[in-house]
Amino acid sequence: RTMGSRHRHFIQGGHPAFDGVKILDQSGRLLKTWNGTFRQLDLEELPAATYLLQIKANGTMVNCKAVKQ
């Protein structure tokens, strides 16, 4: 789920903590990688667009889309 305010944009949800996340653009180019254990991603520095997320949590990789407006 995407959330936003005037100053912060982040992703959160009712799931276990992320172990790692990769953010890719629509063409599959890697834009950002986070490693470690966390529950939110700060998307403030990314421009408005649709992104592909590869989220690893509890040893499982999940692919999803995020739209930043």
mmCIF file of N, CA and C in Angstrom:
data_model
loop_
_atom_site.group_PDB
_atom_site.id
_atom_site.type_symbol
_atom_site.label_atom_id
_atom_site.label_comp_id
_atom_site.label_asym_id
_atom_site.label_seq_id
_atom_site.Cartn_x
_atom_site.Cartn_y
_atom_site.Cartn_z
ATOM 1 N N ARG A 1 0.845 -1.172 0.000
ATOM 2 C CA ARG A 1 0.000 0.000 0.000
ATOM 3 C C ARG A 1 0.883 1.225 0.000
ATOM 4 N N THR A 2 0.546 2.193 -0.809
ATOM 5 C CA THR A 2 1.339 3.413 -0.836
ATOM 6 C C THR A 2 0.697 4.452 0.063
ATOM 7 N N MET A 3 1.516 5.227 0.696
ATOM 8 C CA MET A 3 1.069 6.290 1.575
ATOM 9 C C MET A 3 1.865 7.530 1.226
ATOM 10 N N GLY A 4 1.320 8.675 1.509
ATOM 11 C CA GLY A 4 2.081 9.874 1.203
ATOM 12 C C GLY A 4 1.600 11.074 1.985
ATOM 13 N N SER A 5 2.433 12.048 2.060
ATOM 14 C CA SER A 5 2.101 13.336 2.627
ATOM 15 C C SER A 5 2.916 14.350 1.852
ATOM 16 N N ARG A 6 2.825 15.568 2.239
ATOM 17 C CA ARG A 6 3.547 16.598 1.516
ATOM 18 C C ARG A 6 5.059 16.379 1.555
ATOM 19 N N HIS A 7 5.571 15.841 2.645
ATOM 20 C CA HIS A 7 7.022 15.731 2.816
ATOM 21 C C HIS A 7 7.554 14.302 2.761
ATOM 22 N N ARG A 8 6.719 13.312 2.987
ATOM 23 C CA ARG A 8 7.221 11.940 3.028
ATOM 24 C C ARG A 8 6.325 11.040 2.198
ATOM 25 N N HIS A 9 6.926 10.115 1.482
ATOM 26 C CA HIS A 9 6.218 9.086 0.742
ATOM 27 C C HIS A 9 6.830 7.761 1.148
ATOM 28 N N PHE A 10 5.995 6.826 1.590
ATOM 29 C CA PHE A 10 6.547 5.551 2.014
ATOM 30 C C PHE A 10 5.567 4.438 1.729
ATOM 31 N N ILE A 11 6.077 3.219 1.812
ATOM 32 C CA ILE A 11 5.266 2.025 1.588
ATOM 33 C C ILE A 11 5.228 1.257 2.894
ATOM 34 N N GLN A 12 4.042 0.816 3.258
ATOM 35 C CA GLN A 12 3.908 -0.010 4.444
ATOM 36 C C GLN A 12 2.751 -0.961 4.232
ATOM 37 N N GLY A 13 2.600 -1.911 5.120
ATOM 38 C CA GLY A 13 1.488 -2.839 5.006
ATOM 39 C C GLY A 13 1.459 -3.765 6.201
ATOM 40 N N GLY A 14 0.444 -4.589 6.269
ATOM 41 C CA GLY A 14 0.295 -5.524 7.366
ATOM 42 C C GLY A 14 1.024 -6.823 7.077
ATOM 43 N N HIS A 15 2.321 -6.780 7.057
ATOM 44 C CA HIS A 15 3.146 -7.925 6.698
ATOM 45 C C HIS A 15 4.383 -7.943 7.587
ATOM 46 N N PRO A 16 5.141 -9.029 7.542
ATOM 47 C CA PRO A 16 6.383 -9.057 8.321
ATOM 48 C C PRO A 16 7.363 -7.996 7.823
ATOM 49 N N ALA A 17 8.360 -7.724 8.611
ATOM 50 C CA ALA A 17 9.391 -6.761 8.207
ATOM 51 C C ALA A 17 10.064 -7.227 6.920
ATOM 52 N N PHE A 18 10.432 -6.265 6.095
ATOM 53 C CA PHE A 18 11.165 -6.564 4.869
ATOM 54 C C PHE A 18 12.595 -6.961 5.215
ATOM 55 N N ASP A 19 13.145 -7.932 4.469
ATOM 56 C CA ASP A 19 14.559 -8.287 4.594
ATOM 57 C C ASP A 19 15.379 -7.572 3.525
ATOM 58 N N GLY A 20 14.743 -7.235 2.439
ATOM 59 C CA GLY A 20 15.413 -6.530 1.354
ATOM 60 C C GLY A 20 14.400 -6.100 0.312
ATOM 61 N N VAL A 21 14.689 -4.983 -0.350
ATOM 62 C CA VAL A 21 13.788 -4.466 -1.375
ATOM 63 C C VAL A 21 14.616 -3.892 -2.515
ATOM 64 N N LYS A 22 14.172 -4.164 -3.732
ATOM 65 C CA LYS A 22 14.755 -3.546 -4.916
ATOM 66 C C LYS A 22 13.642 -2.781 -5.607
ATOM 67 N N ILE A 23 13.945 -1.558 -6.037
ATOM 68 C CA ILE A 23 12.996 -0.761 -6.800
ATOM 69 C C ILE A 23 13.535 -0.614 -8.208
ATOM 70 N N LEU A 24 12.674 -0.976 -9.174
ATOM 71 C CA LEU A 24 13.046 -0.912 -10.585
ATOM 72 C C LEU A 24 12.074 0.003 -11.323
ATOM 73 N N ASP A 25 12.554 0.604 -12.411
ATOM 74 C CA ASP A 25 11.644 1.393 -13.241
ATOM 75 C C ASP A 25 10.877 0.438 -14.160
ATOM 76 N N GLN A 26 10.000 0.982 -14.984
ATOM 77 C CA GLN A 26 9.150 0.159 -15.852
ATOM 78 C C GLN A 26 9.942 -0.674 -16.853
ATOM 79 N N SER A 27 11.154 -0.253 -17.180
ATOM 80 C CA SER A 27 11.974 -1.020 -18.130
ATOM 81 C C SER A 27 12.833 -2.075 -17.432
ATOM 82 N N GLY A 28 12.739 -2.161 -16.098
ATOM 83 C CA GLY A 28 13.497 -3.158 -15.353
ATOM 84 C C GLY A 28 14.848 -2.683 -14.855
ATOM 85 N N ARG A 29 15.160 -1.403 -15.027
ATOM 86 C CA ARG A 29 16.441 -0.848 -14.561
ATOM 87 C C ARG A 29 16.393 -0.661 -13.047
ATOM 88 N N LEU A 30 17.388 -1.191 -12.341
ATOM 89 C CA LEU A 30 17.460 -1.083 -10.887
ATOM 90 C C LEU A 30 17.748 0.363 -10.488
ATOM 91 N N LEU A 31 16.887 0.919 -9.642
ATOM 92 C CA LEU A 31 17.031 2.301 -9.198
ATOM 93 C C LEU A 31 17.541 2.412 -7.769
ATOM 94 N N LYS A 32 17.090 1.507 -6.899
ATOM 95 C CA LYS A 32 17.452 1.609 -5.487
ATOM 96 C C LYS A 32 17.348 0.241 -4.843
ATOM 97 N N THR A 33 18.218 -0.012 -3.878
ATOM 98 C CA THR A 33 18.211 -1.266 -3.125
ATOM 99 C C THR A 33 18.288 -0.961 -1.644
ATOM 100 N N TRP A 34 17.470 -1.640 -0.853
ATOM 101 C CA TRP A 34 17.549 -1.562 0.607
ATOM 102 C C TRP A 34 17.809 -2.967 1.126
ATOM 103 N N ASN A 35 18.692 -3.093 2.085
ATOM 104 C CA ASN A 35 18.952 -4.357 2.758
ATOM 105 C C ASN A 35 18.861 -4.120 4.252
ATOM 106 N N GLY A 36 18.424 -5.131 4.971
ATOM 107 C CA GLY A 36 18.270 -5.002 6.413
ATOM 108 C C GLY A 36 16.828 -5.315 6.773
ATOM 109 N N THR A 37 16.464 -5.098 8.019
ATOM 110 C CA THR A 37 15.116 -5.373 8.488
ATOM 111 C C THR A 37 14.406 -4.055 8.755
ATOM 112 N N PHE A 38 13.286 -3.835 8.065
ATOM 113 C CA PHE A 38 12.548 -2.591 8.215
ATOM 114 C C PHE A 38 11.114 -2.799 7.767
ATOM 115 N N ARG A 39 10.225 -1.896 8.100
ATOM 116 C CA ARG A 39 8.808 -2.014 7.766
ATOM 117 C C ARG A 39 8.307 -0.918 6.838
ATOM 118 N N GLN A 40 9.112 0.089 6.573
ATOM 119 C CA GLN A 40 8.706 1.166 5.682
ATOM 120 C C GLN A 40 9.839 1.503 4.727
ATOM 121 N N LEU A 41 9.463 1.956 3.535
ATOM 122 C CA LEU A 41 10.426 2.428 2.545
ATOM 123 C C LEU A 41 10.135 3.894 2.274
ATOM 124 N N ASP A 42 11.144 4.713 2.320
ATOM 125 C CA ASP A 42 10.986 6.133 2.029
ATOM 126 C C ASP A 42 11.230 6.354 0.541
ATOM 127 N N LEU A 43 10.211 6.813 -0.169
ATOM 128 C CA LEU A 43 10.298 7.029 -1.615
ATOM 129 C C LEU A 43 10.420 8.503 -1.965
ATOM 130 N N GLU A 44 10.758 9.326 -1.008
ATOM 131 C CA GLU A 44 10.803 10.774 -1.197
ATOM 132 C C GLU A 44 11.671 11.190 -2.377
ATOM 133 N N GLU A 45 12.812 10.557 -2.556
ATOM 134 C CA GLU A 45 13.755 10.998 -3.595
ATOM 135 C C GLU A 45 13.387 10.540 -5.004
ATOM 136 N N LEU A 46 12.385 9.680 -5.140
ATOM 137 C CA LEU A 46 11.991 9.192 -6.456
ATOM 138 C C LEU A 46 10.912 10.086 -7.058
ATOM 139 N N PRO A 47 10.968 10.341 -8.362
ATOM 140 C CA PRO A 47 9.930 11.153 -9.008
ATOM 141 C C PRO A 47 8.615 10.376 -9.134
ATOM 142 N N ALA A 48 7.541 11.089 -9.406
ATOM 143 C CA ALA A 48 6.241 10.455 -9.617
ATOM 144 C C ALA A 48 6.328 9.509 -10.808
ATOM 145 N N ALA A 49 5.942 8.255 -10.599
ATOM 146 C CA ALA A 49 6.000 7.235 -11.648
ATOM 147 C C ALA A 49 5.450 5.926 -11.086
ATOM 148 N N THR A 50 5.371 4.923 -11.945
ATOM 149 C CA THR A 50 5.026 3.567 -11.518
ATOM 150 C C THR A 50 6.319 2.777 -11.404
ATOM 151 N N TYR A 51 6.498 2.091 -10.293
ATOM 152 C CA TYR A 51 7.723 1.342 -10.023
ATOM 153 C C TYR A 51 7.410 -0.127 -9.798
ATOM 154 N N LEU A 52 8.356 -0.970 -10.098
ATOM 155 C CA LEU A 52 8.281 -2.394 -9.801
ATOM 156 C C LEU A 52 9.097 -2.638 -8.541
ATOM 157 N N LEU A 53 8.511 -3.313 -7.572
ATOM 158 C CA LEU A 53 9.197 -3.620 -6.321
ATOM 159 C C LEU A 53 9.426 -5.113 -6.213
ATOM 160 N N GLN A 54 10.619 -5.493 -5.810
ATOM 161 C CA GLN A 54 10.936 -6.875 -5.483
ATOM 162 C C GLN A 54 11.206 -6.881 -3.987
ATOM 163 N N ILE A 55 10.279 -7.443 -3.224
ATOM 164 C CA ILE A 55 10.345 -7.414 -1.768
ATOM 165 C C ILE A 55 10.645 -8.808 -1.248
ATOM 166 N N LYS A 56 11.665 -8.902 -0.406
ATOM 167 C CA LYS A 56 11.999 -10.177 0.229
ATOM 168 C C LYS A 56 11.630 -10.076 1.705
ATOM 169 N N ALA A 57 10.805 -11.021 2.167
ATOM 170 C CA ALA A 57 10.394 -11.074 3.567
ATOM 171 C C ALA A 57 10.232 -12.526 3.969
ATOM 172 N N ASN A 58 10.822 -12.897 5.070
ATOM 173 C CA ASN A 58 10.746 -14.280 5.569
ATOM 174 C C ASN A 58 11.180 -15.303 4.527
ATOM 175 N N GLY A 59 12.193 -14.969 3.741
ATOM 176 C CA GLY A 59 12.727 -15.892 2.758
ATOM 177 C C GLY A 59 11.904 -16.007 1.479
ATOM 178 N N THR A 60 10.866 -15.209 1.347
ATOM 179 C CA THR A 60 10.003 -15.247 0.166
ATOM 180 C C THR A 60 10.145 -13.952 -0.617
ATOM 181 N N MET A 61 10.253 -14.053 -1.944
ATOM 182 C CA MET A 61 10.342 -12.879 -2.809
ATOM 183 C C MET A 61 8.963 -12.606 -3.398
ATOM 184 N N VAL A 62 8.529 -11.351 -3.282
ATOM 185 C CA VAL A 62 7.235 -10.925 -3.818
ATOM 186 C C VAL A 62 7.481 -9.775 -4.772
ATOM 187 N N ASN A 63 6.860 -9.807 -5.938
ATOM 188 C CA ASN A 63 6.935 -8.722 -6.905
ATOM 189 C C ASN A 63 5.618 -7.959 -6.896
ATOM 190 N N CYS A 64 5.694 -6.637 -6.879
ATOM 191 C CA CYS A 64 4.478 -5.832 -6.935
ATOM 192 C C CYS A 64 4.795 -4.482 -7.563
ATOM 193 N N LYS A 65 3.731 -3.732 -7.842
ATOM 194 C CA LYS A 65 3.880 -2.393 -8.400
ATOM 195 C C LYS A 65 3.536 -1.358 -7.343
ATOM 196 N N ALA A 66 4.191 -0.217 -7.437
ATOM 197 C CA ALA A 66 3.881 0.936 -6.589
ATOM 198 C C ALA A 66 3.775 2.155 -7.473
ATOM 199 N N VAL A 67 2.756 2.955 -7.232
ATOM 200 C CA VAL A 67 2.559 4.177 -7.996
ATOM 201 C C VAL A 67 2.791 5.366 -7.068
ATOM 202 N N LYS A 68 3.754 6.189 -7.417
ATOM 203 C CA LYS A 68 3.990 7.420 -6.672
ATOM 204 C C LYS A 68 3.416 8.558 -7.483
ATOM 205 N N GLN A 69 2.536 9.332 -6.853
ATOM 206 C CA GLN A 69 1.888 10.441 -7.559
ATOM 207 C C GLN A 69 2.473 11.771 -7.156
#
